[in-house]
mmCIF file with all atom_site columns, N, CA and C in Angstrom:
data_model
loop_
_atom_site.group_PDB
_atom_site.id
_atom_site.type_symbol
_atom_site.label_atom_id
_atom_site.label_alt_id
_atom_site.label_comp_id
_atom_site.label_asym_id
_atom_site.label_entity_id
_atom_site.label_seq_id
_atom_site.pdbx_PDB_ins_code
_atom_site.Cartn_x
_atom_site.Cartn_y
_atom_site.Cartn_z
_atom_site.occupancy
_atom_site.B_iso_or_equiv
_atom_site.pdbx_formal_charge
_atom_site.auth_seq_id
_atom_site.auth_comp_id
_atom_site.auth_asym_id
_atom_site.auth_atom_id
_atom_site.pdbx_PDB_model_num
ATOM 1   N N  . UNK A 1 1  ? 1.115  -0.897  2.378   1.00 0.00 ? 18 UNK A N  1
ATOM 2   C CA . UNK A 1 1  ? 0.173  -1.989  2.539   1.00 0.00 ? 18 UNK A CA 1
ATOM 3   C C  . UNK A 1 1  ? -1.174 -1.636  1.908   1.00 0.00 ? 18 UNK A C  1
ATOM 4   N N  . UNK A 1 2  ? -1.742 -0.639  1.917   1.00 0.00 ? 19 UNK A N  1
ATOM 5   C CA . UNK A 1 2  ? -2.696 -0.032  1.621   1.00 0.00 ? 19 UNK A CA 1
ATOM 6   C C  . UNK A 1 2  ? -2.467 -0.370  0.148   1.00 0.00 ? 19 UNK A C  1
ATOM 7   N N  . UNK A 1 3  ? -1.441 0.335   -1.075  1.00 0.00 ? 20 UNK A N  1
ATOM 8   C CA . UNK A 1 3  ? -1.733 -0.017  -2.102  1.00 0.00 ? 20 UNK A CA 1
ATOM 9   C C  . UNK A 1 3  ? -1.141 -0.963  -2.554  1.00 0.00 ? 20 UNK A C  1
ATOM 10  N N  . UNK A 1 4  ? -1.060 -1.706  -1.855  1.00 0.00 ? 21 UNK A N  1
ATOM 11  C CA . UNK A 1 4  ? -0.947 -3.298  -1.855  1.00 0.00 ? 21 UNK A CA 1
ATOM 12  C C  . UNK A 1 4  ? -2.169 -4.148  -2.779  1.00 0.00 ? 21 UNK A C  1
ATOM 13  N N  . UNK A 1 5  ? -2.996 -3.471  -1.479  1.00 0.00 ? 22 UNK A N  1
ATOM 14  C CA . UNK A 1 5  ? -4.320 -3.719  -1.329  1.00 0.00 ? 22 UNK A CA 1
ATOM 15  C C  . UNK A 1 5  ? -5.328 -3.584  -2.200  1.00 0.00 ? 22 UNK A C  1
ATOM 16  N N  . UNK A 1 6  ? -5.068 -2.048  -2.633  1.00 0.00 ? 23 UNK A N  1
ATOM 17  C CA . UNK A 1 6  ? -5.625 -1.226  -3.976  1.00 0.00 ? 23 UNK A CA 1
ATOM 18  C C  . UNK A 1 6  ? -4.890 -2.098  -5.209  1.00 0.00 ? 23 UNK A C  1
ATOM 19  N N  . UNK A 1 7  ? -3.861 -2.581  -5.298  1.00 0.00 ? 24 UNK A N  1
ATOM 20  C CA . UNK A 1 7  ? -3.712 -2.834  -6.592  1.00 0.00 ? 24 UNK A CA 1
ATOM 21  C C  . UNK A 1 7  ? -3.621 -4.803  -6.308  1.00 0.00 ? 24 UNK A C  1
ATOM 22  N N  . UNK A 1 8  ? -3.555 -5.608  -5.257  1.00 0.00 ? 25 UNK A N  1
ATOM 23  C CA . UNK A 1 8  ? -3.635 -6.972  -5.564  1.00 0.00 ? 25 UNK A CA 1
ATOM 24  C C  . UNK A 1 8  ? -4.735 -7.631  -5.036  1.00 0.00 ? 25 UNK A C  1
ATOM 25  N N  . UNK A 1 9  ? -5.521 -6.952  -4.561  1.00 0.00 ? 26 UNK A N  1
ATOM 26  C CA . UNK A 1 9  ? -6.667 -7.538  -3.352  1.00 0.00 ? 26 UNK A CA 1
ATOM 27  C C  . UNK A 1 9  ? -5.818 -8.087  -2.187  1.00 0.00 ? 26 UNK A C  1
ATOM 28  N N  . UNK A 1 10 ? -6.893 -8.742  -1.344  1.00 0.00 ? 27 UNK A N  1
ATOM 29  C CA . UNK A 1 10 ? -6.083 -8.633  -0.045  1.00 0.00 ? 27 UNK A CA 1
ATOM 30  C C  . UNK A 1 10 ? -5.547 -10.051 0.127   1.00 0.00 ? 27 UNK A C  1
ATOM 31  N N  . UNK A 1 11 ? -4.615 -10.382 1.085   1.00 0.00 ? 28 UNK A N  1
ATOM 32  C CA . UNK A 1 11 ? -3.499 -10.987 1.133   1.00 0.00 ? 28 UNK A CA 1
ATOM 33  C C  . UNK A 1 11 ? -3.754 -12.515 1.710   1.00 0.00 ? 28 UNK A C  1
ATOM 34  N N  . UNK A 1 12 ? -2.910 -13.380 1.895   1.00 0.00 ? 29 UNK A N  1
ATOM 35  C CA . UNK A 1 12 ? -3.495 -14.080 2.466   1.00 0.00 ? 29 UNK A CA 1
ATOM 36  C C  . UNK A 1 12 ? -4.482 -15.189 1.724   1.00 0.00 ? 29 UNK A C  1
ATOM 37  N N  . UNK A 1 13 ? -4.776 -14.848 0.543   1.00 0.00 ? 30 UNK A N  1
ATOM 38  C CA . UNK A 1 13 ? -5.812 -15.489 -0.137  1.00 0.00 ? 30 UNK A CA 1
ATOM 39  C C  . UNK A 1 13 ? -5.406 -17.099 -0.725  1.00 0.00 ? 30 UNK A C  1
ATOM 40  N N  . UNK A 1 14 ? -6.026 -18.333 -0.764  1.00 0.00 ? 31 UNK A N  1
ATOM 41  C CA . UNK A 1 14 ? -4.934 -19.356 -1.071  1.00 0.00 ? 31 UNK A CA 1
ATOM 42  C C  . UNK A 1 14 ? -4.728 -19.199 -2.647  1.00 0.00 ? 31 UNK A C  1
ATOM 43  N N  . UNK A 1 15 ? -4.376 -20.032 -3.039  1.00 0.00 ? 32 UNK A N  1
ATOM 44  C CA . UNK A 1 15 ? -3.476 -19.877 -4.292  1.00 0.00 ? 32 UNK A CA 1
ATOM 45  C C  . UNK A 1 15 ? -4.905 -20.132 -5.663  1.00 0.00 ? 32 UNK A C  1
ATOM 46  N N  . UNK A 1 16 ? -5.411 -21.462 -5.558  1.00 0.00 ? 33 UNK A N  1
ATOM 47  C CA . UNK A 1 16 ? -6.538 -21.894 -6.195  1.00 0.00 ? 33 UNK A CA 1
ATOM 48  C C  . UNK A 1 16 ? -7.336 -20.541 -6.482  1.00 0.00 ? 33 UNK A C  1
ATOM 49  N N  . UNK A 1 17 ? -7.461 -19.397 -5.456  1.00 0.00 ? 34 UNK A N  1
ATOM 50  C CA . UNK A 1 17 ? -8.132 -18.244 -5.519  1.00 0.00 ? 34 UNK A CA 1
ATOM 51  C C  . UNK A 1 17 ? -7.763 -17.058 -5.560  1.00 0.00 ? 34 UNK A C  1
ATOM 52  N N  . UNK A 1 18 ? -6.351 -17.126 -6.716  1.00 0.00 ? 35 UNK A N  1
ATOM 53  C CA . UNK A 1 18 ? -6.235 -15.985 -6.987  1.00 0.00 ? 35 UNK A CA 1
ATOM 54  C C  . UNK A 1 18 ? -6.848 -15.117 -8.330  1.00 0.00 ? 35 UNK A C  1
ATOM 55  N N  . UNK A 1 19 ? -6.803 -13.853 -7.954  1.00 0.00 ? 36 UNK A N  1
ATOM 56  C CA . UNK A 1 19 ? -7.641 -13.041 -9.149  1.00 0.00 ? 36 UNK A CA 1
ATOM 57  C C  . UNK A 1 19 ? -6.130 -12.719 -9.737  1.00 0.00 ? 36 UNK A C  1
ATOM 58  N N  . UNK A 1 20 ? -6.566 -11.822 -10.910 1.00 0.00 ? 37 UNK A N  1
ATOM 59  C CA . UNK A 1 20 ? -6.485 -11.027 -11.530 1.00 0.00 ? 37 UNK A CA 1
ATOM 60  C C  . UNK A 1 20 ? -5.839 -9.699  -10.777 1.00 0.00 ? 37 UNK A C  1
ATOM 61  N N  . UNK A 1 21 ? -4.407 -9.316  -10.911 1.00 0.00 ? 38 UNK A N  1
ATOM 62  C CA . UNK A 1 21 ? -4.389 -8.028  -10.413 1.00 0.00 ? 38 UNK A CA 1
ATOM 63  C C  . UNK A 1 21 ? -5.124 -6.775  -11.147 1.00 0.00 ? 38 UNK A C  1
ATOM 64  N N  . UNK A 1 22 ? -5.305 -5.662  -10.273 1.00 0.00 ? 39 UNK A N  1
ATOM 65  C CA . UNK A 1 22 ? -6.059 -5.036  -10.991 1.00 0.00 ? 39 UNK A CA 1
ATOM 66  C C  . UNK A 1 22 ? -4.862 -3.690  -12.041 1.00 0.00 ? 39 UNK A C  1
ATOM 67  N N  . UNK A 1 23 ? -4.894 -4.412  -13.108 1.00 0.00 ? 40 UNK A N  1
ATOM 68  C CA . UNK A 1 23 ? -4.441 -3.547  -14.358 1.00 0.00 ? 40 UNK A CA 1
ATOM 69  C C  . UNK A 1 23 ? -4.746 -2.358  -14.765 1.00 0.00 ? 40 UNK A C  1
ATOM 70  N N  . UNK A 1 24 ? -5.891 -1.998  -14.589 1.00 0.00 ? 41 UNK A N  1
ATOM 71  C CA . UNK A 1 24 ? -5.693 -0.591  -14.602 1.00 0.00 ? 41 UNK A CA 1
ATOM 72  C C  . UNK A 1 24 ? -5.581 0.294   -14.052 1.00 0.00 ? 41 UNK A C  1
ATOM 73  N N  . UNK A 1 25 ? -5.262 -0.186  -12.144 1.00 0.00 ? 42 UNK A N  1
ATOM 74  C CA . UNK A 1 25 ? -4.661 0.524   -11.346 1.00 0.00 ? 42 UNK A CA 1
ATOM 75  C C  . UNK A 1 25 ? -2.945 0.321   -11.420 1.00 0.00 ? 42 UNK A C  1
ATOM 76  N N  . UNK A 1 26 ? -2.653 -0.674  -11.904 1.00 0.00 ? 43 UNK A N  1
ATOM 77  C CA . UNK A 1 26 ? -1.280 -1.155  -12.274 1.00 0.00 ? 43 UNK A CA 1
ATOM 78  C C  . UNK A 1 26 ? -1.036 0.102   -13.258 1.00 0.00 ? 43 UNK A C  1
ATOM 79  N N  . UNK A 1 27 ? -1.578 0.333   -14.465 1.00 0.00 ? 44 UNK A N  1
ATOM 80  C CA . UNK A 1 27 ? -1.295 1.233   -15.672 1.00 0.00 ? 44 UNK A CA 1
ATOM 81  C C  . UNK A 1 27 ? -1.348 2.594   -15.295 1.00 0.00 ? 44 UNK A C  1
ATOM 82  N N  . UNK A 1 28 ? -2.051 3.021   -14.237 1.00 0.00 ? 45 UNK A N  1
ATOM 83  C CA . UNK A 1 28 ? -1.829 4.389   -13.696 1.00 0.00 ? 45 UNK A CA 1
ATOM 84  C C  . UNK A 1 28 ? -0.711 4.585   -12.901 1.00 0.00 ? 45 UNK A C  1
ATOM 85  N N  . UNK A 1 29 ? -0.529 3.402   -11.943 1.00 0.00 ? 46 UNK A N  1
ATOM 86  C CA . UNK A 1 29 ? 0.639  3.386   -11.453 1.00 0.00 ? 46 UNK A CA 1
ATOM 87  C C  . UNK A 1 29 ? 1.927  3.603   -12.083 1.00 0.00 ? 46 UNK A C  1
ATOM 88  N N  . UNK A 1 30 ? 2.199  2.716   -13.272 1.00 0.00 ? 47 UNK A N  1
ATOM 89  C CA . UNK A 1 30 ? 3.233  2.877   -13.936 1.00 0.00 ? 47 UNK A CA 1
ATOM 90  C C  . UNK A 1 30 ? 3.694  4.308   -14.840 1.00 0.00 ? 47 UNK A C  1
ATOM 91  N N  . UNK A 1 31 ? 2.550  5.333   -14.538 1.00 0.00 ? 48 UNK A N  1
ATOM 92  C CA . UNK A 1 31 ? 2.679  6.855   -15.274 1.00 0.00 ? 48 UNK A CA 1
ATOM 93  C C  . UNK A 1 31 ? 3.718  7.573   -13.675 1.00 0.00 ? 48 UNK A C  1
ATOM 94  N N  . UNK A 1 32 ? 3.778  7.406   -12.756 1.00 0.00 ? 49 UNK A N  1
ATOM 95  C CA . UNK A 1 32 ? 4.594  7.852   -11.836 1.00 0.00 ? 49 UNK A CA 1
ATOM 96  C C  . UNK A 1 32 ? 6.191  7.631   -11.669 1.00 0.00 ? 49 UNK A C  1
ATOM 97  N N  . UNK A 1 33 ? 7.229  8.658   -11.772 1.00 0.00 ? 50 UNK A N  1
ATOM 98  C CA . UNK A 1 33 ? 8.025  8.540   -11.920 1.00 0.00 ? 50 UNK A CA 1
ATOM 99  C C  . UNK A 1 33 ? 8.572  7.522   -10.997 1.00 0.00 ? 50 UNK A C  1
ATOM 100 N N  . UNK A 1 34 ? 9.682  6.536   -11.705 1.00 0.00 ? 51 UNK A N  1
ATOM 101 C CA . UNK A 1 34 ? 10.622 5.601   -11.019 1.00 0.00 ? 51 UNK A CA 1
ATOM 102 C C  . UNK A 1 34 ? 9.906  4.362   -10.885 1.00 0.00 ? 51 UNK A C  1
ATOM 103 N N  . UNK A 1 35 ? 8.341  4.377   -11.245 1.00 0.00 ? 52 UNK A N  1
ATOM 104 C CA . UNK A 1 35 ? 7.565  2.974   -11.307 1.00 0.00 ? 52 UNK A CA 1
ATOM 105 C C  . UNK A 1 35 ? 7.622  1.969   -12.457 1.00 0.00 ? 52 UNK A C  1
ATOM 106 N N  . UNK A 1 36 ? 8.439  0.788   -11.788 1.00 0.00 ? 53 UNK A N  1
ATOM 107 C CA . UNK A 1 36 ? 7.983  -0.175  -13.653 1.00 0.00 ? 53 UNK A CA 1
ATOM 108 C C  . UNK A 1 36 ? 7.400  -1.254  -12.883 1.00 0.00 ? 53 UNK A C  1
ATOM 109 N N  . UNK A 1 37 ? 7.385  -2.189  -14.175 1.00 0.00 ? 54 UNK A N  1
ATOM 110 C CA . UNK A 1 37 ? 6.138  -2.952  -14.355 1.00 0.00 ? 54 UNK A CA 1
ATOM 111 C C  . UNK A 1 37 ? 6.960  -4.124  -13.309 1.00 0.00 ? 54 UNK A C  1
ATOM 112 N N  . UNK A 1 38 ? 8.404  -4.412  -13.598 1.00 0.00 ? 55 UNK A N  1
ATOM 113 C CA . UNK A 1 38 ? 8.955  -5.189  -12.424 1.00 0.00 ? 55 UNK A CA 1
ATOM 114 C C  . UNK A 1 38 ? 8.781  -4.990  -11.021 1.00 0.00 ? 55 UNK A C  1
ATOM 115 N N  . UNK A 1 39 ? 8.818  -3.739  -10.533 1.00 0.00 ? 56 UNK A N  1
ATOM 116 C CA . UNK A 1 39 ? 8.721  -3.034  -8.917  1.00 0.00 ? 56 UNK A CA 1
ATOM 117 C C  . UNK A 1 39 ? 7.180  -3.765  -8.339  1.00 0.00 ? 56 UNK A C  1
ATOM 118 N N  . UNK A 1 40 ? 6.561  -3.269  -9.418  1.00 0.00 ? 57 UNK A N  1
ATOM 119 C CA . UNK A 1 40 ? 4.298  -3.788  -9.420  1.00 0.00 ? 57 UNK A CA 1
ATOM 120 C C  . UNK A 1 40 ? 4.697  -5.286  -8.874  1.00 0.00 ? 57 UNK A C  1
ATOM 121 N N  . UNK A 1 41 ? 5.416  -5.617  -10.119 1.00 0.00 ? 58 UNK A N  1
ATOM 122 C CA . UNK A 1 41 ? 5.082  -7.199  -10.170 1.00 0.00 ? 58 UNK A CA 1
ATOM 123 C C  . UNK A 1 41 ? 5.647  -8.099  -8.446  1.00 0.00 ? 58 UNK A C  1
ATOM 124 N N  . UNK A 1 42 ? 6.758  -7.315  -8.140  1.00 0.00 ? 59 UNK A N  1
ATOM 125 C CA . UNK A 1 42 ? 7.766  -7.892  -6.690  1.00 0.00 ? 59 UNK A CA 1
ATOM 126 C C  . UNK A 1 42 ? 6.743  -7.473  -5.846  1.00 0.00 ? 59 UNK A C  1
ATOM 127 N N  . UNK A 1 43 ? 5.803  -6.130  -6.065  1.00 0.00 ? 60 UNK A N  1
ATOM 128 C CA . UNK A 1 43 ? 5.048  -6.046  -4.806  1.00 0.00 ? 60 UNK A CA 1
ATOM 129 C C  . UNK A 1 43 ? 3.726  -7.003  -4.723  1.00 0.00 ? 60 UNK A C  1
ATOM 130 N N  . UNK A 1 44 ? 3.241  -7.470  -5.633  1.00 0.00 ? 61 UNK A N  1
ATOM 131 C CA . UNK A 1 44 ? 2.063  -8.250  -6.032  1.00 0.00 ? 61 UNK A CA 1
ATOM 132 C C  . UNK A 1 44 ? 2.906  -9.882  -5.510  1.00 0.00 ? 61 UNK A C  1
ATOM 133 N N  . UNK A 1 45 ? 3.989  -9.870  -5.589  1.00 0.00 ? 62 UNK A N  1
ATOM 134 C CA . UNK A 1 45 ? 4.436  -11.060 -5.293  1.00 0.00 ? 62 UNK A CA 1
ATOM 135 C C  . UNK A 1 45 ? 4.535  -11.309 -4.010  1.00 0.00 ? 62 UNK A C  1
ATOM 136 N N  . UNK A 1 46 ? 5.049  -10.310 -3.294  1.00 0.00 ? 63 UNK A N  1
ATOM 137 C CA . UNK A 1 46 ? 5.147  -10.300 -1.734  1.00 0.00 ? 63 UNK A CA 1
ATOM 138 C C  . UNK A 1 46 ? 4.056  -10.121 -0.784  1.00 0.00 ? 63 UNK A C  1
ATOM 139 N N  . UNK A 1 47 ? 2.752  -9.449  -1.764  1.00 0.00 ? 64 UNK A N  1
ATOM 140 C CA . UNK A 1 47 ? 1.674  -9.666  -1.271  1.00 0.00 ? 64 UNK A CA 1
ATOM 141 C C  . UNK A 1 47 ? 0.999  -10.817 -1.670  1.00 0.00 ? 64 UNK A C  1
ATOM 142 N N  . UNK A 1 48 ? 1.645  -11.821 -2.702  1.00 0.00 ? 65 UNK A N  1
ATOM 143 C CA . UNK A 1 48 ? 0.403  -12.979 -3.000  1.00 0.00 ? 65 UNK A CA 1
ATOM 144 C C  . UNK A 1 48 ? 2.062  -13.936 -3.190  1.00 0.00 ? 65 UNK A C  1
ATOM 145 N N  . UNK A 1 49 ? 2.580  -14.630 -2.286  1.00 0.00 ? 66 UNK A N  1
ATOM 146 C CA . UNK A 1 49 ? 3.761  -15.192 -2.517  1.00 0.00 ? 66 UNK A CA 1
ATOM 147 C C  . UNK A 1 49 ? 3.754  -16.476 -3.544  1.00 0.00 ? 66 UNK A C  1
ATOM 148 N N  . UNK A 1 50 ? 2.884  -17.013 -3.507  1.00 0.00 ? 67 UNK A N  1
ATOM 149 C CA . UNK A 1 50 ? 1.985  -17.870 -4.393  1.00 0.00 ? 67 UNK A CA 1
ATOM 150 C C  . UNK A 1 50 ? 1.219  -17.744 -5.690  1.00 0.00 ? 67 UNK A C  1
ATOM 151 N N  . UNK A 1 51 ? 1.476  -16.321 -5.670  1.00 0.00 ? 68 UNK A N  1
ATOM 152 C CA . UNK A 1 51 ? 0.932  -15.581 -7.007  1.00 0.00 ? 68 UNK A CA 1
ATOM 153 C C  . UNK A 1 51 ? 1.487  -16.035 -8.435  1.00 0.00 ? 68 UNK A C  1
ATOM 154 N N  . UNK A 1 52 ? 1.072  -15.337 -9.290  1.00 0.00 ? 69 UNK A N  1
ATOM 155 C CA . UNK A 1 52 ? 1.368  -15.206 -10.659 1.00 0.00 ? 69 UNK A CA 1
ATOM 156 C C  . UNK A 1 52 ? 2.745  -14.830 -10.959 1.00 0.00 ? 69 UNK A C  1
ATOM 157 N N  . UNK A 1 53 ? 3.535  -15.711 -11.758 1.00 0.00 ? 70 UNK A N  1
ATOM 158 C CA . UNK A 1 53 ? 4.872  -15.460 -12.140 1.00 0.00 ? 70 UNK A CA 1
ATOM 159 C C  . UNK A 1 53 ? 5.068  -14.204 -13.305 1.00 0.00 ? 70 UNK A C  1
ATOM 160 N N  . UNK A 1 54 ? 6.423  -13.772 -13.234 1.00 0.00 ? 71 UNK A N  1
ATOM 161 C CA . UNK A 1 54 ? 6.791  -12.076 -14.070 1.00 0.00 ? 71 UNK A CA 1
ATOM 162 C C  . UNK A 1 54 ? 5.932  -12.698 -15.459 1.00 0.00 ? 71 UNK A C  1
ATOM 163 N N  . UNK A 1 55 ? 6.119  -13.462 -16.044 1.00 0.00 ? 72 UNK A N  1
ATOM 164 C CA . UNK A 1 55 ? 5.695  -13.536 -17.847 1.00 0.00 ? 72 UNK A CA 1
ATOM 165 C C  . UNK A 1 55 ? 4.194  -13.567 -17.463 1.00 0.00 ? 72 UNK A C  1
ATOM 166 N N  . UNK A 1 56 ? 3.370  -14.344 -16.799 1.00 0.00 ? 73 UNK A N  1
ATOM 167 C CA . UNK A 1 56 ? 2.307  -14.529 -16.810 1.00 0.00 ? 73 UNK A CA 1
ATOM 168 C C  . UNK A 1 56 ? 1.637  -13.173 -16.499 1.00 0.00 ? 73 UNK A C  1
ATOM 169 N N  . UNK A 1 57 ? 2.369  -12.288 -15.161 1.00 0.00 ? 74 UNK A N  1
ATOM 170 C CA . UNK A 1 57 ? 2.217  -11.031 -14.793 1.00 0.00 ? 74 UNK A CA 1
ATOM 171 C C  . UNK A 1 57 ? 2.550  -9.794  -16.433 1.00 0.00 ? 74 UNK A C  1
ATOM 172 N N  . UNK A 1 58 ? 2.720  -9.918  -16.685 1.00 0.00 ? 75 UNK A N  1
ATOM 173 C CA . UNK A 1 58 ? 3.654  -9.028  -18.122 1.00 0.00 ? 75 UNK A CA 1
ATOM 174 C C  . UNK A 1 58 ? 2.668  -9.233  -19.278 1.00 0.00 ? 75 UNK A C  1
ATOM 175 N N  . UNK A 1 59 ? 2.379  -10.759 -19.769 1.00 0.00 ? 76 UNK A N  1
ATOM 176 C CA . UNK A 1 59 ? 1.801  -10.948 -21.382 1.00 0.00 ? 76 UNK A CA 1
ATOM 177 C C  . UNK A 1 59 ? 0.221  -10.247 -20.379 1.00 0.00 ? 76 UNK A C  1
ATOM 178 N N  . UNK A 1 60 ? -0.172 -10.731 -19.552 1.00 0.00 ? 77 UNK A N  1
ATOM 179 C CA . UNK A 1 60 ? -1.804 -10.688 -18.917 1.00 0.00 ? 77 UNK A CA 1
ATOM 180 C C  . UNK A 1 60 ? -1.875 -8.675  -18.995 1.00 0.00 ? 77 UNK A C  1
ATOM 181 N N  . UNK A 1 61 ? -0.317 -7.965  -18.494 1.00 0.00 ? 78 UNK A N  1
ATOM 182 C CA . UNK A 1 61 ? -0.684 -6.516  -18.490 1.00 0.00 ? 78 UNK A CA 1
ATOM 183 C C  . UNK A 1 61 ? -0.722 -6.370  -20.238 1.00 0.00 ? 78 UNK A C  1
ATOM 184 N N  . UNK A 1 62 ? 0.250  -6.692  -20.617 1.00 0.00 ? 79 UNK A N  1
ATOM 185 C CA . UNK A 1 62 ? 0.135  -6.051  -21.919 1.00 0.00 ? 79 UNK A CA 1
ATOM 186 C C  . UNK A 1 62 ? -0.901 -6.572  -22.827 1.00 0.00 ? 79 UNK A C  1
ATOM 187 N N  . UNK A 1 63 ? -2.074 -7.733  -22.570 1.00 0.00 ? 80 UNK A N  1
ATOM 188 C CA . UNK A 1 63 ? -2.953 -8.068  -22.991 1.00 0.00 ? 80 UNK A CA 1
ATOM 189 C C  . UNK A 1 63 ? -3.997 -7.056  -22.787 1.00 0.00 ? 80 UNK A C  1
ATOM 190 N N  . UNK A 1 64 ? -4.087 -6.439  -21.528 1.00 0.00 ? 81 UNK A N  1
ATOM 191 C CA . UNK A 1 64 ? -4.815 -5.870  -20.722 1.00 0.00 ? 81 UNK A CA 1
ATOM 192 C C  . UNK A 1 64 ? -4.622 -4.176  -21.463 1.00 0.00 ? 81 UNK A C  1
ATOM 193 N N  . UNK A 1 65 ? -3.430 -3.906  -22.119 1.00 0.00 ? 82 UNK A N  1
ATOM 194 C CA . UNK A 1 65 ? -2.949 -2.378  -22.653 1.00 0.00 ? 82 UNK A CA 1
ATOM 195 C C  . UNK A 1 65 ? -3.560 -2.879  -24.007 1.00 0.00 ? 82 UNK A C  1
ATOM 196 N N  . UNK A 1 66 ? -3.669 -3.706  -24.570 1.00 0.00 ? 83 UNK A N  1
ATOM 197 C CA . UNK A 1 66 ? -3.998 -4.069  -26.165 1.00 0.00 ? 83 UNK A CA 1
ATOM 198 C C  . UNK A 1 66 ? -5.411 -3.242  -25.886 1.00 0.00 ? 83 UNK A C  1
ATOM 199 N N  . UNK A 1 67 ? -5.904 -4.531  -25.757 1.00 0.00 ? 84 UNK A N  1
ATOM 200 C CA . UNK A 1 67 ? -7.693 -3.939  -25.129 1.00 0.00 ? 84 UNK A CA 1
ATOM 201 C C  . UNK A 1 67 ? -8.459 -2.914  -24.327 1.00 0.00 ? 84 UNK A C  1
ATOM 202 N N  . UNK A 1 68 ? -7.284 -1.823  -23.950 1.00 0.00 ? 85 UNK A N  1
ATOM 203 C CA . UNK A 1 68 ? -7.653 -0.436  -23.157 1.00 0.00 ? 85 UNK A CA 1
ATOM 204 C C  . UNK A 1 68 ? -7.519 0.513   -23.966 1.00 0.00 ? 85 UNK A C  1
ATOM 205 N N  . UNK A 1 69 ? -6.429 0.077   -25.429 1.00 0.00 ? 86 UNK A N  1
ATOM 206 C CA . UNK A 1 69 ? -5.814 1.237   -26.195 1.00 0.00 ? 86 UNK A CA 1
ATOM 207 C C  . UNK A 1 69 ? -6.472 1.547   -27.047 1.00 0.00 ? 86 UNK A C  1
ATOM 208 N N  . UNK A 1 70 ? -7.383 1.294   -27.633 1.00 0.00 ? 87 UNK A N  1
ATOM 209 C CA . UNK A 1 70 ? -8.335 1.740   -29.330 1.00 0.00 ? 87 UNK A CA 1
ATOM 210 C C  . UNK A 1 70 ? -8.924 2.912   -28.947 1.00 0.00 ? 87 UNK A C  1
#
């Protein structure tokens, strides 16, 4: 629950007001063995059930890796 928390903000939030997960706690995450970007995305979902769908979740990270990588 905790890095729930750390990586979607907190729960509960209505839909009109969702952020941005935070990606570059997502991108550290994903350096730990057995973590992908699907596992992130089911937990961001179950914490925001109303949340952001896998493609929207996916093009927004790898938008987010374009612009971290130079």
């Amino acid at each position: 629950a905790t890095l729930e928390r750390l990586l979607f903000g907190r729960a509960g939030r209505p839909p009109q007001d969702l952020s941005e997960p935070n990606f570059a706690l997502i991108a550290r995450e994903l350096k730990r063995k057995g973590v992908t970007l699907t596992l992130l995305w089911q937990e961001y979902r179950a914490a925001n059930p109303d949340g952001y769908g896998y493609t929207w979740f996916c093009e927004h990270f790898a938008a987010f890796e374009r612009r971290t990588s130079a």
